[in-house]
């Protein structure tokens, strides 16, 4: 059995797949050790070498295990356990000699494959894991089947069909328990907006086509110019770049119940499925007023998750499309702070302030300034000097949203109006058929909020320069050469593009229907079932009736007209329990003679039956057939006794 | 007449000790107008059986010892020129008898074998263009040594097919052999056998065999057995002649068992002896592997 090269190759392959899947849990040198072990096994299989001696394997595995133990602190218990398990599997494969060892190995593989889902919930990876599980299942089958046995496709699909309802029921009804262990943070770089906004950071994001989050709206899709997804507040300015204030970072850890200023505004309810970003900052429209349990609303309408988002996260938010209320005096002061430099800007701000004392009028004038003066929107702005805002406003006049937002916020601060830069995403791609809005990193955007009448008013200077950017998307306002920059290389291939899109939709359904199926959805399912209980009952009844009818039709159809003699039919019916033990090749009379011999109490009437039966069946004697019927009727009680006697033996 | 047949059977059992089932099958073969092939080691009582059968049925009996130099003429006879009458006159060979014991048939040359087998099938012989009928009943009991013995030439399948039954007597059990040694005079006992059934009576009995009822369902079962052999690669298919032989044998068996209908058990009883040498000509007579296989794998619904 174990000489089977193919099985050893399959197992080596499975272990290699496991190594790739569990890569995140392993430090580099750990992976290297596993790779060496697996490669050695592969090599020895292909060279048809004998398995390594158990003693040697034990020693090597022991040393490696000690090494793993030494880095337990850095790896965390969970990763350590995974390492030890995989080590056990690879070492076992090296010294595999007996059948029972192979059976253990197969089970360890199942366990390891299941634990891959701790690290991956991606649809594509899930499909891959399924394939590896199938490979393991095949090796399992081979372990128990005789060498000549072949996989029977029909049987296999029938087995799958039978197990399908159970599988669905397990998925739908199995309680969704909270994780038993803390998943350690992986050392994967965070994605999305960072805590630092310098003029170039958004330009880089815009070239990233990957998904940031998806939104389903319970209350219709709002107008496009309202789709400002707030993610970060940049309030510290150092003369060149904007940072998130450290107080703000602390405040984002605390819940904050926001007051709703007026109740007239419509409430937008929507559900966001955020991609893993390794950051806790999340996205919401305007002023969020309520959210699901797994996220909370922090100060200034910022939404945050309980821990950094390391897996796709789905949450529910309801927002009022009203400006954010002022938090405190301190916040107001914080957003007036200035940094040295940019004298020309300061001068420009002062002149504006003299002309327009009211903040709203000043902002209006600023927007007009951007739209009337030759300002350009570009992905490739020229490099700016030391006073970056001066250089931008009065020299290059070419920039990206972060340039405009940064300059506007600074002008407003110089004019004595508290202002800050907001980082987030604007717009998104609406997929009407699937009913969701896909917001990619490309939709990253920066705009300004200024304090007026105790609320933080929204001001997007980019809208003044390039209103199409807001109303359509980024592509529409860029010149052709810059658009090419967005769609580098293969992304231009249309077919691949649609394929990618389809995959994204599929992935969406996966995350909504499979990953997003939590205890809340389960309860909802039960509620729904309860609600529609009568309907479900009718449907089940209908199905039952249809099934029964189908079954009846099937049995009637498949029942061939019996070729048996009438006498044989009679005996098969009346003596069914007796004849059920008859070897199929034995004639009825010969078997009954045997029964008569073994049950002497019934010898007489059985003999009578045999004689009459033989006359009926071998001579077509109808009188004998009638007599046989009579005898069987008369011997009713005897027959019951005989049946009982046969059952007891 | 059946009682007389049973007397014959009893007589035979007096001579061939402890072989009642083989004796019954041999009689059955005789009733079914088939020829019998006995395959056994020398000294197992083949000749005795043949002799006893002839004696107790009051049939004329000839024995031919087959050797490699036996010629067809030696068997069927020849026209001899009579110098006195200056005419050819026919000198009949041993084949002109009612029971012919062809001893060690597989020692003869194929040419002689086929001459005998032709006579068996046609129940007549042609010599120099003149056809002469053989006496009735004509019953050939051929014996042969197991094939591995030196100086034997195997009967080809087509000729094996002419024998309705192939039997093997086998060793007697200890008790029977003890009795045999005690008497130590089997030949004299053979002579003691008196005619219990005349040739005429035998003919009447033989004529009764086709009258035994075989119902449609029984024929279906028999055919399912035969057809089962035709879709397999590990055996030769059974020919229609074979199925006829099986039915005839089963009918004769039913008759001996005093029934006027054939039962599935009759078919199962005779099947191995009628079918095995047709399924596998190279098999030894003691074994019935292929026929048992067919019996076990063919469902019997009656």
PDB file of C-alpha atoms in Angstrom, chain A residues 563-566 568 572 582-590 593 613-615 617-620, chain B residues 213-218 221 259-265 268 295-302:
ATOM      1  CA  UNK A 563     -43.000 -13.406 -15.651  1.00  0.00           C
ATOM      2  CA  UNK A 564     -43.435 -15.694 -12.721  1.00  0.00           C
ATOM      3  CA  UNK A 565     -46.011 -18.410 -12.797  1.00  0.00           C
ATOM      4  CA  UNK A 566     -49.202 -17.564 -10.903  1.00  0.00           C
ATOM      5  CA  UNK A 568     -44.900 -18.781  -7.847  1.00  0.00           C
ATOM      6  CA  UNK A 572     -43.688 -15.278  -3.156  1.00  0.00           C
ATOM      7  CA  UNK A 582     -34.124 -18.651  -0.335  1.00  0.00           C
ATOM      8  CA  UNK A 583     -30.881 -18.661  -2.302  1.00  0.00           C
ATOM      9  CA  UNK A 584     -31.875 -17.133  -5.611  1.00  0.00           C
ATOM     10  CA  UNK A 585     -30.632 -20.159  -7.560  1.00  0.00           C
ATOM     11  CA  UNK A 586     -32.593 -22.680  -5.539  1.00  0.00           C
ATOM     12  CA  UNK A 587     -35.999 -23.849  -6.790  1.00  0.00           C
ATOM     13  CA  UNK A 588     -38.893 -22.984  -4.509  1.00  0.00           C
ATOM     14  CA  UNK A 589     -39.973 -26.559  -3.870  1.00  0.00           C
ATOM     15  CA  UNK A 590     -36.453 -27.645  -3.028  1.00  0.00           C
ATOM     16  CA  UNK A 593     -38.521 -29.111   1.389  1.00  0.00           C
ATOM     17  CA  UNK A 613     -47.194 -26.130  -6.138  1.00  0.00           C
ATOM     18  CA  UNK A 614     -45.278 -28.582  -8.301  1.00  0.00           C
ATOM     19  CA  UNK A 615     -48.462 -29.727  -9.933  1.00  0.00           C
ATOM     20  CA  UNK A 617     -46.200 -24.859 -11.857  1.00  0.00           C
ATOM     21  CA  UNK A 618     -44.837 -27.874 -13.724  1.00  0.00           C
ATOM     22  CA  UNK A 619     -48.057 -29.224 -15.102  1.00  0.00           C
ATOM     23  CA  UNK A 620     -50.085 -26.040 -15.386  1.00  0.00           C
TER      24      UNK A 620
ATOM     25  CA  UNK B 213     -44.354 -32.727 -19.196  1.00  0.00           C
ATOM     26  CA  UNK B 214     -42.000 -29.766 -19.202  1.00  0.00           C
ATOM     27  CA  UNK B 215     -43.892 -26.549 -18.501  1.00  0.00           C
ATOM     28  CA  UNK B 216     -43.065 -23.247 -20.151  1.00  0.00           C
ATOM     29  CA  UNK B 217     -41.675 -21.852 -16.945  1.00  0.00           C
ATOM     30  CA  UNK B 218     -39.359 -24.803 -16.601  1.00  0.00           C
ATOM     31  CA  UNK B 221     -35.378 -21.679 -16.459  1.00  0.00           C
ATOM     32  CA  UNK B 259     -42.975 -38.282 -11.941  1.00  0.00           C
ATOM     33  CA  UNK B 260     -44.625 -37.285 -15.162  1.00  0.00           C
ATOM     34  CA  UNK B 261     -43.358 -33.737 -15.093  1.00  0.00           C
ATOM     35  CA  UNK B 262     -39.907 -32.195 -15.031  1.00  0.00           C
ATOM     36  CA  UNK B 263     -39.054 -30.046 -12.057  1.00  0.00           C
ATOM     37  CA  UNK B 264     -36.315 -27.472 -11.730  1.00  0.00           C
ATOM     38  CA  UNK B 265     -34.599 -29.835  -9.358  1.00  0.00           C
ATOM     39  CA  UNK B 268     -30.290 -29.040 -11.557  1.00  0.00           C
ATOM     40  CA  UNK B 295     -26.366 -23.120 -11.447  1.00  0.00           C
ATOM     41  CA  UNK B 296     -25.438 -20.781  -8.634  1.00  0.00           C
ATOM     42  CA  UNK B 297     -25.526 -17.627 -10.683  1.00  0.00           C
ATOM     43  CA  UNK B 298     -28.755 -18.260 -12.517  1.00  0.00           C
ATOM     44  CA  UNK B 299     -31.747 -17.220 -10.455  1.00  0.00           C
ATOM     45  CA  UNK B 300     -34.519 -19.756 -10.245  1.00  0.00           C
ATOM     46  CA  UNK B 301     -37.944 -18.189  -9.813  1.00  0.00           C
ATOM     47  CA  UNK B 302     -39.944 -21.403  -9.864  1.00  0.00           C
TER      48      UNK B 302
END
